[in-house]
XYZ file of C-alpha atoms in Angstrom:
309
model
C 10.477 5.895 -14.999
C 11.275 4.855 -11.577
C 9.204 1.913 -10.505
C 7.608 1.710 -7.013
C 10.591 0.087 -4.463
C 7.666 -1.098 -1.945
C 7.325 -4.540 -1.327
C 4.175 -5.371 -3.639
C 1.612 -6.282 -0.667
C 2.153 -3.040 0.596
C 0.619 0.547 -0.457
C 2.892 3.942 -0.100
C 1.528 4.019 3.403
C 2.362 0.464 4.154
C 5.809 1.216 3.038
C 6.477 3.795 5.437
C 5.075 1.949 8.551
C 7.297 -1.074 7.534
C 10.078 1.675 7.720
C 8.844 3.297 10.651
C 8.170 0.099 12.454
C 11.603 -1.257 12.002
C 13.706 2.115 12.722
C 12.310 5.642 13.097
C 12.859 8.061 10.256
C 13.221 11.458 10.540
C 9.836 12.594 8.567
C 7.631 15.513 8.443
C 4.301 16.266 10.106
C 1.252 16.414 7.990
C -1.977 18.207 9.156
C -2.190 18.009 13.067
C -4.324 15.077 13.772
C -4.316 13.374 10.615
C -3.220 9.734 9.926
C 0.421 10.954 8.833
C 0.596 12.700 12.216
C -0.203 9.505 13.787
C 2.290 7.933 11.861
C 5.122 10.050 13.076
C 4.113 9.751 16.476
C 4.630 6.057 16.455
C 7.920 6.831 14.675
C 9.111 8.614 17.841
C 7.731 5.725 19.729
C 4.655 8.073 21.315
C 2.294 5.335 21.340
C -0.269 7.290 23.452
C -0.509 10.286 21.156
C -0.739 7.967 17.964
C -3.675 5.785 19.320
C -5.246 8.865 20.389
C -5.171 10.569 16.832
C -6.101 7.290 15.004
C -8.843 6.343 17.455
C -10.212 10.163 16.766
C -9.909 9.481 13.191
C -12.088 6.284 13.479
C -14.494 7.761 15.522
C -15.014 10.545 12.955
C -15.550 7.782 10.096
C -12.296 9.297 8.315
C -10.200 7.430 5.918
C -7.467 4.963 6.687
C -4.692 4.166 4.207
C -4.347 0.471 3.431
C -2.431 -0.764 6.507
C -3.845 2.143 8.843
C -5.994 -0.051 11.117
C -3.539 -2.553 12.122
C -1.406 0.683 13.087
C -4.230 1.495 14.979
C -4.358 -1.801 16.920
C -0.326 -1.686 17.218
C -0.596 1.741 19.009
C -3.302 1.028 21.063
C -1.647 -2.135 22.801
C 1.694 -0.199 22.748
C 0.355 2.202 25.022
C -1.003 -0.083 27.521
C -4.667 -0.372 26.631
C -4.961 -4.165 25.539
C -8.939 -4.046 25.902
C -9.428 -1.347 23.701
C -7.118 -2.908 21.088
C -9.262 -6.374 21.140
C -12.207 -4.054 20.925
C -10.449 -2.419 17.564
C -9.811 -5.971 16.167
C -13.157 -6.948 16.993
C -14.774 -4.037 15.217
C -12.284 -4.501 12.072
C -11.786 -7.966 11.753
C -14.968 -8.061 9.479
C -13.754 -5.085 7.141
C -10.786 -7.664 5.875
C -8.492 -4.992 6.489
C -6.545 -6.332 8.871
C -4.162 -8.732 7.917
C -4.387 -12.058 9.887
C -0.678 -12.986 9.199
C 0.281 -9.503 10.726
C -2.079 -10.258 13.855
C -0.543 -13.399 14.280
C 2.868 -13.283 13.815
C 4.299 -9.624 13.318
C 7.038 -8.960 15.801
C 6.162 -5.459 17.204
C 5.728 -4.270 20.868
C 2.005 -3.603 20.782
C 1.341 -6.599 18.891
C 3.420 -8.771 21.033
C 1.616 -7.480 24.395
C -1.683 -8.253 22.317
C -0.755 -11.679 22.022
C 0.533 -12.529 25.333
C -2.454 -11.347 26.892
C -5.213 -13.334 28.777
C -7.530 -12.614 26.025
C -5.556 -13.594 22.961
C -6.184 -17.389 22.373
C -10.029 -16.917 22.261
C -9.144 -14.122 19.885
C -6.704 -16.114 18.015
C -9.401 -18.521 17.250
C -11.532 -15.896 16.099
C -8.821 -14.546 13.891
C -8.417 -17.952 12.402
C -11.810 -18.594 11.718
C -12.530 -14.853 9.986
C -9.560 -15.669 7.970
C -10.756 -19.061 6.535
C -14.394 -17.714 5.953
C -12.856 -14.946 3.913
C -10.650 -17.157 1.948
C -13.504 -19.312 1.139
C -15.506 -17.042 -0.702
C -12.793 -15.589 -3.072
C -11.854 -17.088 -6.276
C -8.535 -18.831 -5.187
C -6.989 -20.122 -7.923
C -7.031 -16.593 -9.433
C -5.762 -15.162 -6.413
C -2.890 -18.021 -6.424
C -1.905 -16.976 -9.678
C -2.103 -13.267 -9.086
C 0.223 -13.672 -6.143
C 2.490 -15.751 -7.588
C 2.764 -13.292 -10.696
C 3.407 -10.388 -8.283
C 6.248 -12.236 -6.960
C 7.793 -12.865 -10.024
C 7.397 -9.138 -10.954
C 9.089 -8.068 -7.455
C 11.846 -10.514 -7.847
C 12.634 -8.929 -11.200
C 12.125 -5.388 -9.773
C 14.581 -5.862 -6.995
C 16.885 -7.205 -9.181
C 16.629 -4.359 -11.092
C 17.382 -1.942 -8.097
C 20.087 -4.148 -6.839
C 21.722 -3.772 -10.179
C 21.817 0.244 -10.055
C 18.152 0.971 -11.831
C 18.164 2.971 -14.705
C 19.119 0.618 -17.796
C 18.863 -2.272 -15.633
C 15.172 -2.058 -15.595
C 14.985 -3.413 -19.297
C 15.584 -6.965 -17.698
C 12.324 -6.691 -16.168
C 10.238 -6.541 -19.629
C 9.717 -10.168 -20.334
C 8.027 -10.580 -16.759
C 5.949 -7.478 -17.219
C 4.683 -8.215 -20.573
C 3.980 -11.789 -20.050
C 2.085 -10.546 -16.874
C 0.307 -7.952 -18.495
C -1.075 -10.087 -21.527
C -2.232 -12.774 -18.792
C -4.363 -10.191 -17.165
C -6.089 -8.871 -20.176
C -7.429 -12.224 -20.400
C -8.595 -12.375 -16.619
C -10.417 -8.941 -16.633
C -12.094 -9.748 -19.899
C -13.146 -13.043 -18.448
C -13.911 -11.892 -15.068
C -13.809 -8.323 -14.394
C -11.382 -6.161 -12.411
C -10.161 -8.257 -9.440
C -11.609 -6.681 -6.769
C -11.159 -7.315 -2.755
C -14.432 -9.609 -3.045
C -12.817 -11.724 -5.744
C -9.341 -12.297 -4.694
C -8.823 -10.746 -1.416
C -6.934 -7.527 -0.561
C -3.660 -9.070 -1.442
C -4.780 -10.348 -4.959
C -6.239 -7.045 -5.695
C -3.157 -5.485 -4.618
C -1.194 -7.848 -7.049
C -3.723 -7.165 -9.970
C -2.862 -3.374 -9.568
C 0.664 -3.893 -9.473
C 0.744 -5.998 -12.856
C -1.032 -2.918 -14.561
C 1.319 -0.467 -12.941
C 4.348 -1.679 -13.999
C 2.815 -2.308 -17.712
C 4.275 0.849 -19.147
C 5.070 -0.877 -22.401
C 1.203 -0.874 -22.738
C -0.064 2.625 -22.019
C -3.336 1.870 -23.696
C -3.706 -1.095 -21.101
C -3.024 1.068 -18.303
C -5.611 3.811 -19.287
C -8.287 0.984 -20.035
C -7.865 -0.369 -16.686
C -7.693 2.807 -14.824
C -11.741 3.300 -14.629
C -12.141 -0.101 -13.476
C -10.044 0.616 -10.684
C -11.619 3.791 -9.957
C -14.950 2.248 -10.181
C -13.777 -0.437 -7.511
C -11.922 1.922 -5.278
C -15.091 3.907 -5.148
C -17.112 0.834 -3.938
C -14.293 0.170 -1.743
C -13.150 -2.991 -3.471
C -9.685 -1.258 -4.323
C -7.370 0.774 -2.557
C -7.624 4.942 -3.585
C -3.874 4.813 -3.221
C -3.564 2.552 -5.692
C -5.584 4.479 -7.944
C -3.431 7.391 -7.285
C -0.670 5.968 -8.211
C -1.999 4.552 -11.708
C -3.720 7.857 -12.566
C -0.009 9.524 -12.680
C 1.106 7.018 -14.845
C -1.792 7.037 -16.991
C -1.266 10.929 -17.452
C 2.453 10.921 -17.599
C 2.045 8.638 -20.761
C -0.467 10.860 -22.254
C 2.016 13.739 -21.809
C 0.405 15.508 -19.028
C 1.537 16.477 -15.612
C 0.834 13.829 -13.013
C -1.721 14.799 -10.005
C -0.400 13.277 -7.307
C 3.353 13.289 -7.061
C 4.073 9.721 -6.863
C 6.310 9.323 -9.966
C 10.313 10.226 -10.100
C 12.605 9.751 -12.872
C 16.709 9.113 -12.277
C 18.297 12.660 -13.165
C 22.111 12.145 -14.557
C 23.991 12.768 -11.353
C 22.018 9.660 -9.928
C 19.509 11.338 -7.840
C 15.522 10.961 -8.037
C 13.558 14.019 -9.171
C 9.966 14.421 -9.363
C 8.438 14.230 -12.432
C 5.893 17.105 -14.197
C 3.109 17.707 -11.494
C -0.011 19.885 -11.582
C -0.974 22.488 -9.064
C 2.184 21.614 -6.607
C 0.421 24.097 -3.805
C -2.700 21.554 -3.373
C -0.567 18.697 -3.997
C -0.467 17.275 -0.100
C -4.084 17.780 -0.184
C -4.569 15.696 -2.829
C -2.456 13.022 -2.009
C -3.904 12.868 1.952
C -7.043 12.654 0.438
C -6.043 9.419 -1.620
C -3.990 7.966 1.139
C -0.683 9.134 0.428
C 2.069 10.300 2.467
C 2.952 13.833 2.300
C 5.415 14.556 -0.354
C 8.152 15.229 1.593
C 7.769 12.081 3.769
C 7.469 9.939 0.423
C 10.825 11.690 -0.406
C 12.719 10.277 2.744
C 10.783 6.854 2.083
C 12.161 6.622 -1.331
C 15.351 7.774 -0.449
C 15.758 4.822 2.349
C 14.802 2.415 -0.082
C 16.561 3.512 -2.909
C 19.722 4.665 -0.932
C 19.925 7.882 -2.963
C 19.082 11.414 -2.943
C 15.351 12.170 -4.055
C 14.519 15.972 -5.396
């Protein structure tokens, strides 16, 4: 099975965001006016179009995938409306879905313009205060351990990718097993690590440890309803739930639901594993905050440097 090539602190959408923010990709449009249409506009430097679609989505109370709110701020500021971008920051900051580190440091045209504006010094103080308040409410030792274990996981994963993937992933087994065994004890003691308990980054790290625990499909299946409950309560990422759902279904000998899992073919290309109802796939993916399949394949090809079918 091919493991996720994305940096662990980002979901699939954020991985596409990272690529698009670095250099435009050839991607395929999703439904008109959707989040992914806005993402494509941003990749084409159409900042006004991106801001228009995302602002409309916000007003309609639509779903923003992980990292989507930051794109709203970035596009609005890059389009030249710094006041409205500031208003978005003010509105979204209490949700915890805007990364303080990204707001303060990420080198992007819109964010750079925002930080150079006259209203930024006061906003910077508010961002820092909100971050301090957020961190004070978390289980800091647990969050720190989750982040450290996720970093070790990703170091092992990227080493395997650099070594050509395939059999090289066997070298990740000791790290993955140690992380899974540790997380089992955490869940037994404290329940699933939610946003409220360990923050967005800590919850993402916990999901990653489960997602990669293919050696223990019973553990993955046991964690799935916990993550589903958290996602329904707004305490976990729906995209994470979708990816783990696919892992569990495949381990049970069933087709995956969201088309997130690929395998490496004999010719070295990546191939989609068996997937139910291909005609309805993109609609299911969008509902969970996942890219359209064609765009996801482009992301995987860019990340792995190999063809994706």
